Amino acid sequence: MNLSLPDQNMHGSAEGCLEDSKPDITLPCFRRNTYDEALTSYSNGSIISQLLRKTIHNKRTLDENPFYLSSTAATDSGQEDRSSVSSKDSLVEASSPGAHIPTGTSPEGEHAMTDHMQAKRARVENIIRVMAGSPNSRPHGDGERPDADAREAREAYRENKRKQRLPQHQDHAAGVPLSRRPASSSKDEECLKLKEQLHSMQKLLRQLQEKFLQVYNQDAPEHRDPDRTEASGGDDRCRGADGGRRRGRSGAEPGDRTEEEPHPTERHNLEETLKQELSQAVNECVDRVFKRASARGPDRSPEARVCSSPDPQPSPTERPHADQAAPRTRPFQHHDGAEAHSPQDQTEALALVVRKPAGPPLGSAAPAVKRPFPVHQAPFQFNYSAPLHDSQILEHLLKYGPHPGFAGLPCMPAPMDRASPDSGELPWDAMAMRAKVAPGHLGHHPRPPALGAVAVDNLCLPHVKIECGELQGMAERNPYMSLNIQEGLTPSHLKKAKLMFFYTRYPSSNVLKTFFPDVKFNRCITSQLIKWFSNFREFYYIQMEKFARQAVVDGVSDVKDIAVTRDSELFRALNMHYNKANDFHVPDRFLEVAEITLHEFYTAVSASKDSDPSWKKAIYKVICKLDSDVPEEFKASSYL
DNA sequence: GCATCTCCTG
DNA sequence: CAGGAGATGC
């Protein structure tokens, strides 16, 4: 006649008091560290050199494959994202048999060539302008329709004046055919082109340098927290022997000016280092390009262009098993599951999306206190070969710099004026608005999921002033961020939701919004997701009741004789329902919760409490307190 | 009123 | 799994 739970299963009182009391107070702290880490790396000189190395790599690619890069590099630096897809598209087109590749022997060939070169030049100029800070030069129209682009591309040959306004798509539309043209004058043209590109790149680098130094020099203002302090002054090279100081950041002192205002010598060193490295890299770059460009002709086989296509991504099916940790210490198990280094690790970027303020008292959401992976992954992993977009980094550095406002963003309660906690539409409208501000709007381009998530993380974009709108906007126009905002819920979302159910039976709408960052939430979508979980619960409780009654019928006399293991029939039924593919390692905690639930049902049934119409309510009340935090990995829009 | 939940039904 | 009804809490 007693519904009390076995003590050993209650897992402490810390989580036993409804969702409101979930310990998300810890979240901001380590989040901040995350960003701090990112920030630090971002402003590191090493990033610059990485950037430059990558640039060189690109140039190398370029000279092996001038025409390919002519569309990528130029567009990349200028109008960001569009090119990413454009270039990929062009690759596909180029290698596909049906691609419209002119023979290059047409009489208009030379005219077209000249025109094209002018167009190129115009575009490069345009790019430089854009990079110099005139964000208005985005192409008109949404550029999402290939036919329209192709049409425009054709017109572009005849009508030079429009070239600057053409969407980037025209580049590859025109650029690919160009690569097949006779090589007669193309060598010089190529040199010219390369030169232009180099100039723009140099300009970029100069701007970056200036910006960096500027930020570095002024970056000691009043409103800083220790994290940013570290970040802005955290150049290892600059610090030299002092670099090790960074270690103890958790106890950083806000007023430590010595960290913020480096010694003049240090600053000078940094300056010199930067200058040296930049110029050296640029020189090397120029040398290499010109050497190669003059050493070989531009007519490369189309296959060669593929050389800079992205590496095949690791299978996204590999899942983190962040549940291994002993659940009993759950509230503070920070590194449980740290051993799982799936490709999805460090998917922090998505978490950076400042969803809405975590609602009232930092309520139910409390996403993931755990940190199942170390933050020390190299923030920039250019090994992802491919269009990992140095230009985007550049662009962000140039546009935003290590923005002072960053510190308050991801971890602090966002101002409530953004949106009321539950009106899902408002913030998204705002996001849509913001997204429009961004140049080169790009639609939703499906991408291999893994890359995007990792890329975003490694780019450490949070470092810049990213808010919901900005990240979403970036995501929308940036295929490499793989934040393809969905209008509706997909089977993948359903699958993800089911897996999330292993952790949380009663997710708040805030949690849902946090863990489905690629879903454009509105009232309907939110309801649907909530309904899903309601359905999950229904199935769950039905199974529980069924097996509890079975136990009663079977004459089980003691709850302690009822256990839920991975071999249990009950578990199999549940696993079959929520994890049909059986490719997810169900957390032990779920087994415990299931066992508790089963016990609840058993005791209730055996005590004939089920005569009360609302007898289940008491059980629900218990179970709803047993939710765990969903691992961070689930925040990746590309988790599945 | 709205959001959310359970329950029932298809 | 979705839709609807009814209950509940804010």
CSV table of C-alpha atoms in Angstrom, one decimal, chain A residues 108-362:
chain,number,residue,atom,x,y,z
A,108,GLU,CA,32.6,33.4,-80.4
A,109,GLY,CA,35.1,31.7,-78.2
A,110,GLU,CA,37.4,34.6,-78.0
A,111,HIS,CA,34.8,37.2,-77.5
A,112,ALA,CA,33.3,35.2,-74.8
A,113,MET,CA,36.7,34.8,-73.4
A,114,THR,CA,37.4,38.4,-73.3
A,115,ASP,CA,34.0,39.1,-71.9
A,116,HIS,CA,34.5,36.5,-69.4
A,117,MET,CA,37.7,37.9,-68.3
A,118,GLN,CA,36.2,41.2,-67.8
A,119,ALA,CA,33.5,39.7,-65.9
A,120,LYS,CA,36.0,38.0,-63.7
A,121,ARG,CA,37.8,41.2,-63.1
A,122,ALA,CA,34.6,42.9,-62.3
A,123,ARG,CA,33.7,40.2,-59.9
A,124,VAL,CA,37.0,40.3,-58.2
A,125,GLU,CA,36.6,44.0,-57.7
A,126,ASN,CA,33.2,43.5,-56.4
A,127,ILE,CA,34.5,41.0,-54.0
A,128,ILE,CA,37.1,43.3,-52.8
A,129,ARG,CA,34.5,45.9,-52.3
A,130,VAL,CA,32.4,43.5,-50.4
A,131,MET,CA,35.2,42.5,-48.2
A,132,ALA,CA,35.9,46.1,-47.6
A,133,GLY,CA,32.7,46.4,-45.9
A,134,SER,CA,29.9,47.2,-48.3
A,135,PRO,CA,27.4,44.4,-47.5
A,136,ASN,CA,24.9,45.7,-49.9
A,137,SER,CA,26.4,44.2,-52.9
A,138,ARG,CA,24.7,41.0,-52.6
A,139,PRO,CA,23.1,39.5,-55.6
A,140,HIS,CA,19.5,40.3,-56.1
A,141,GLY,CA,17.1,37.5,-56.1
A,142,ASP,CA,17.6,34.5,-54.0
A,143,GLY,CA,19.7,32.7,-56.5
A,144,GLU,CA,18.2,29.5,-55.6
A,145,ARG,CA,16.9,28.6,-59.0
A,146,PRO,CA,19.5,27.0,-61.2
A,147,ASP,CA,17.6,27.8,-64.4
A,148,ALA,CA,17.5,31.4,-63.6
A,149,ASP,CA,21.1,31.4,-62.9
A,150,ALA,CA,22.0,29.6,-66.1
A,151,ARG,CA,19.9,32.0,-68.0
A,152,GLU,CA,21.6,34.9,-66.4
A,153,ALA,CA,24.9,33.3,-67.0
A,154,ARG,CA,24.2,33.1,-70.7
A,155,GLU,CA,23.1,36.7,-70.7
A,156,ALA,CA,26.3,37.6,-68.9
A,157,TYR,CA,28.3,36.8,-72.0
A,158,ARG,CA,26.4,39.4,-73.9
A,159,GLU,CA,25.8,41.9,-71.2
A,160,ASN,CA,28.8,42.8,-69.2
A,161,LYS,CA,27.1,45.5,-67.2
A,162,ARG,CA,25.2,43.1,-65.3
A,163,LYS,CA,28.0,41.0,-64.3
A,164,GLN,CA,28.6,42.5,-61.0
A,165,ARG,CA,25.1,41.8,-59.9
A,166,LEU,CA,25.0,38.3,-61.1
A,167,PRO,CA,24.7,35.6,-58.5
A,168,GLN,CA,27.7,33.5,-58.0
A,169,HIS,CA,26.3,30.6,-59.8
A,170,GLN,CA,27.1,32.2,-63.0
A,171,ASP,CA,30.7,31.7,-62.2
A,172,HIS,CA,30.8,28.1,-62.4
A,173,ALA,CA,28.2,28.0,-65.1
A,174,ALA,CA,30.6,30.0,-67.1
A,175,GLY,CA,33.8,29.0,-65.5
A,176,VAL,CA,33.6,25.4,-66.3
A,177,PRO,CA,33.1,25.8,-70.0
A,178,LEU,CA,35.9,28.2,-69.9
A,179,SER,CA,38.3,25.6,-68.7
A,180,ARG,CA,37.8,23.8,-71.9
A,181,ARG,CA,38.7,26.6,-74.2
A,182,PRO,CA,41.8,26.7,-76.2
A,183,ALA,CA,44.8,27.4,-74.2
A,184,SER,CA,46.2,29.9,-76.7
A,185,SER,CA,45.9,33.1,-74.6
A,186,SER,CA,44.6,31.4,-71.6
A,187,LYS,CA,48.0,31.3,-69.9
A,188,ASP,CA,48.3,35.0,-69.7
A,189,GLU,CA,44.8,35.3,-68.8
A,190,GLU,CA,45.2,32.9,-66.1
A,191,CYS,CA,48.1,34.7,-64.7
A,192,LEU,CA,46.1,37.8,-64.7
A,193,LYS,CA,43.3,36.2,-63.0
A,194,LEU,CA,45.6,34.6,-60.4
A,195,LYS,CA,47.1,37.9,-59.9
A,196,GLU,CA,43.8,39.5,-59.2
A,197,GLN,CA,42.9,36.8,-56.9
A,198,LEU,CA,46.2,37.1,-55.1
A,199,HIS,CA,45.6,40.8,-54.7
A,200,SER,CA,42.3,40.3,-53.2
A,201,MET,CA,43.7,37.7,-50.9
A,202,GLN,CA,46.4,40.0,-49.9
A,203,LYS,CA,44.0,42.7,-49.3
A,204,LEU,CA,42.0,40.3,-47.1
A,205,LEU,CA,45.1,39.4,-45.2
A,206,ARG,CA,46.0,42.9,-44.7
A,207,GLN,CA,42.6,43.8,-43.4
A,208,LEU,CA,42.7,40.8,-41.2
A,209,GLN,CA,46.0,41.8,-39.9
A,210,GLU,CA,44.9,45.3,-39.2
A,211,LYS,CA,41.7,44.1,-37.6
A,212,PHE,CA,43.6,41.8,-35.4
A,213,LEU,CA,46.0,44.3,-34.3
A,214,GLN,CA,43.4,46.8,-33.8
A,215,VAL,CA,41.4,44.5,-31.6
A,216,TYR,CA,44.4,43.3,-29.8
A,217,ASN,CA,45.4,46.8,-29.0
A,218,GLN,CA,42.1,48.1,-27.8
A,219,ASP,CA,40.9,45.0,-26.2
A,220,ALA,CA,41.1,45.9,-22.6
A,221,PRO,CA,37.9,47.7,-21.9
A,222,GLU,CA,35.9,47.7,-18.8
A,223,HIS,CA,33.4,45.1,-19.4
A,224,ARG,CA,35.4,42.0,-19.8
A,225,ASP,CA,35.4,38.8,-18.1
A,226,PRO,CA,38.4,36.7,-17.5
A,227,ASP,CA,37.6,34.5,-20.5
A,228,ARG,CA,37.8,37.1,-23.0
A,229,THR,CA,40.8,38.5,-21.3
A,230,GLU,CA,42.5,35.3,-22.1
A,231,ALA,CA,41.2,35.2,-25.5
A,232,SER,CA,42.3,38.5,-26.6
A,233,GLY,CA,45.7,38.4,-25.1
A,234,GLY,CA,46.1,34.7,-25.5
A,235,ASP,CA,48.5,34.4,-28.3
A,236,ASP,CA,50.9,31.8,-27.4
A,237,ARG,CA,53.5,33.1,-29.6
A,238,CYS,CA,53.1,36.5,-28.1
A,239,ARG,CA,53.3,35.2,-24.6
A,240,GLY,CA,56.3,33.1,-25.2
A,241,ALA,CA,57.3,31.6,-22.0
A,242,ASP,CA,54.3,33.1,-20.4
A,243,GLY,CA,52.0,30.9,-22.4
A,244,GLY,CA,51.6,28.4,-19.6
A,245,ARG,CA,49.8,30.8,-17.5
A,246,ARG,CA,46.7,30.1,-19.3
A,247,ARG,CA,46.2,26.8,-17.6
A,248,GLY,CA,44.5,27.9,-14.5
A,249,ARG,CA,41.8,29.8,-16.2
A,250,SER,CA,39.0,28.6,-14.1
A,251,GLY,CA,40.2,30.8,-11.3
A,252,ALA,CA,41.0,33.7,-13.5
A,253,GLU,CA,40.8,37.0,-11.8
A,254,PRO,CA,38.8,39.6,-13.5
A,255,GLY,CA,41.0,42.4,-12.6
A,256,ASP,CA,44.2,41.0,-13.9
A,257,ARG,CA,45.3,43.7,-16.1
A,258,THR,CA,48.7,42.1,-16.8
A,259,GLU,CA,46.9,39.6,-18.9
A,260,GLU,CA,44.9,42.1,-20.7
A,261,GLU,CA,47.6,44.6,-21.5
A,262,PRO,CA,50.6,42.8,-22.6
A,263,HIS,CA,53.9,44.2,-22.2
A,264,PRO,CA,54.8,46.5,-25.1
A,265,THR,CA,57.5,44.1,-26.1
A,266,GLU,CA,55.1,41.3,-26.3
A,267,ARG,CA,52.8,43.4,-28.4
A,268,HIS,CA,55.6,44.3,-30.6
A,269,ASN,CA,56.6,40.7,-30.9
A,270,LEU,CA,53.1,39.7,-31.9
A,271,GLU,CA,53.0,42.5,-34.4
A,272,GLU,CA,56.2,41.4,-35.9
A,273,THR,CA,55.3,37.8,-35.9
A,274,LEU,CA,52.1,38.5,-37.6
A,275,LYS,CA,53.7,40.7,-40.2
A,276,GLN,CA,56.4,38.3,-40.8
A,277,GLU,CA,54.1,35.3,-41.1
A,278,LEU,CA,51.7,37.1,-43.2
A,279,SER,CA,54.1,38.5,-45.7
A,280,GLN,CA,56.1,35.3,-45.8
A,281,ALA,CA,53.0,33.3,-46.5
A,282,VAL,CA,51.8,35.6,-49.1
A,283,ASN,CA,55.2,35.6,-50.7
A,284,GLU,CA,55.3,32.0,-50.7
A,285,CYS,CA,51.9,31.8,-52.1
A,286,VAL,CA,52.6,34.2,-54.9
A,287,ASP,CA,55.8,32.4,-55.8
A,288,ARG,CA,54.2,29.1,-55.9
A,289,VAL,CA,51.2,30.2,-57.9
A,290,PHE,CA,53.3,32.0,-60.5
A,291,LYS,CA,55.8,29.3,-60.8
A,292,ARG,CA,53.1,26.7,-61.3
A,293,ALA,CA,50.9,28.8,-63.4
A,294,SER,CA,53.7,29.5,-65.8
A,295,ALA,CA,55.0,26.0,-65.8
A,296,ARG,CA,51.9,24.3,-67.0
A,297,GLY,CA,48.8,24.9,-69.1
A,298,PRO,CA,45.4,25.4,-67.7
A,299,ASP,CA,43.7,22.6,-69.6
A,300,ARG,CA,43.4,20.0,-66.9
A,301,SER,CA,41.2,17.1,-67.0
A,302,PRO,CA,37.9,17.6,-65.3
A,303,GLU,CA,38.8,14.9,-62.8
A,304,ALA,CA,41.6,16.9,-61.5
A,305,ARG,CA,39.2,19.4,-60.2
A,306,VAL,CA,37.9,17.0,-57.8
A,307,CYS,CA,41.0,17.1,-55.9
A,308,SER,CA,39.8,19.6,-53.6
A,309,SER,CA,36.5,18.1,-52.9
A,310,PRO,CA,35.7,17.3,-49.3
A,311,ASP,CA,37.0,14.2,-47.8
A,312,PRO,CA,34.5,11.5,-47.4
A,313,GLN,CA,33.1,12.0,-44.0
A,314,PRO,CA,33.3,9.5,-41.3
A,315,SER,CA,30.1,7.6,-40.9
A,316,PRO,CA,27.6,9.6,-39.0
A,317,THR,CA,26.2,6.5,-37.6
A,318,GLU,CA,28.8,6.2,-35.1
A,319,ARG,CA,27.3,7.3,-32.0
A,320,PRO,CA,28.5,8.6,-28.8
A,321,HIS,CA,27.9,6.5,-25.8
A,322,ALA,CA,27.7,9.2,-23.2
A,323,ASP,CA,25.7,7.2,-20.9
A,324,GLN,CA,28.3,5.0,-19.5
A,325,ALA,CA,28.8,7.1,-16.4
A,326,ALA,CA,27.5,6.0,-13.1
A,327,PRO,CA,24.1,7.6,-13.0
A,328,ARG,CA,24.2,8.0,-9.3
A,329,THR,CA,26.6,10.8,-9.4
A,330,ARG,CA,24.9,12.3,-12.3
A,331,PRO,CA,24.5,15.8,-11.3
A,332,PHE,CA,28.2,16.4,-11.5
A,333,GLN,CA,29.5,13.8,-13.8
A,334,HIS,CA,31.2,16.1,-16.1
A,335,HIS,CA,33.4,13.8,-18.0
A,336,ASP,CA,31.4,10.7,-18.2
A,337,GLY,CA,31.6,9.2,-21.6
A,338,ALA,CA,34.6,11.3,-22.4
A,339,GLU,CA,36.0,8.2,-24.0
A,340,ALA,CA,33.6,8.4,-26.8
A,341,HIS,CA,35.2,10.3,-29.5
A,342,SER,CA,32.8,10.0,-32.2
A,343,PRO,CA,33.0,12.3,-35.2
A,344,GLN,CA,30.2,14.2,-33.6
A,345,ASP,CA,32.2,15.1,-30.7
A,346,GLN,CA,32.5,18.7,-30.0
A,347,THR,CA,29.3,19.7,-31.6
A,348,GLU,CA,29.3,22.7,-29.5
A,349,ALA,CA,28.7,25.0,-32.3
A,350,LEU,CA,25.1,24.2,-32.5
A,351,ALA,CA,24.7,24.7,-28.9
A,352,LEU,CA,25.9,28.1,-29.4
A,353,VAL,CA,22.8,29.1,-31.0
A,354,VAL,CA,21.3,31.0,-28.2
A,355,ARG,CA,17.9,29.6,-28.4
A,356,LYS,CA,15.7,31.5,-26.2
A,357,PRO,CA,16.4,32.4,-22.7
A,358,ALA,CA,16.1,29.2,-20.9
A,359,GLY,CA,12.8,30.2,-19.8
A,360,PRO,CA,11.9,31.1,-16.3
A,361,PRO,CA,14.1,29.9,-13.5
A,362,LEU,CA,16.6,28.3,-15.9
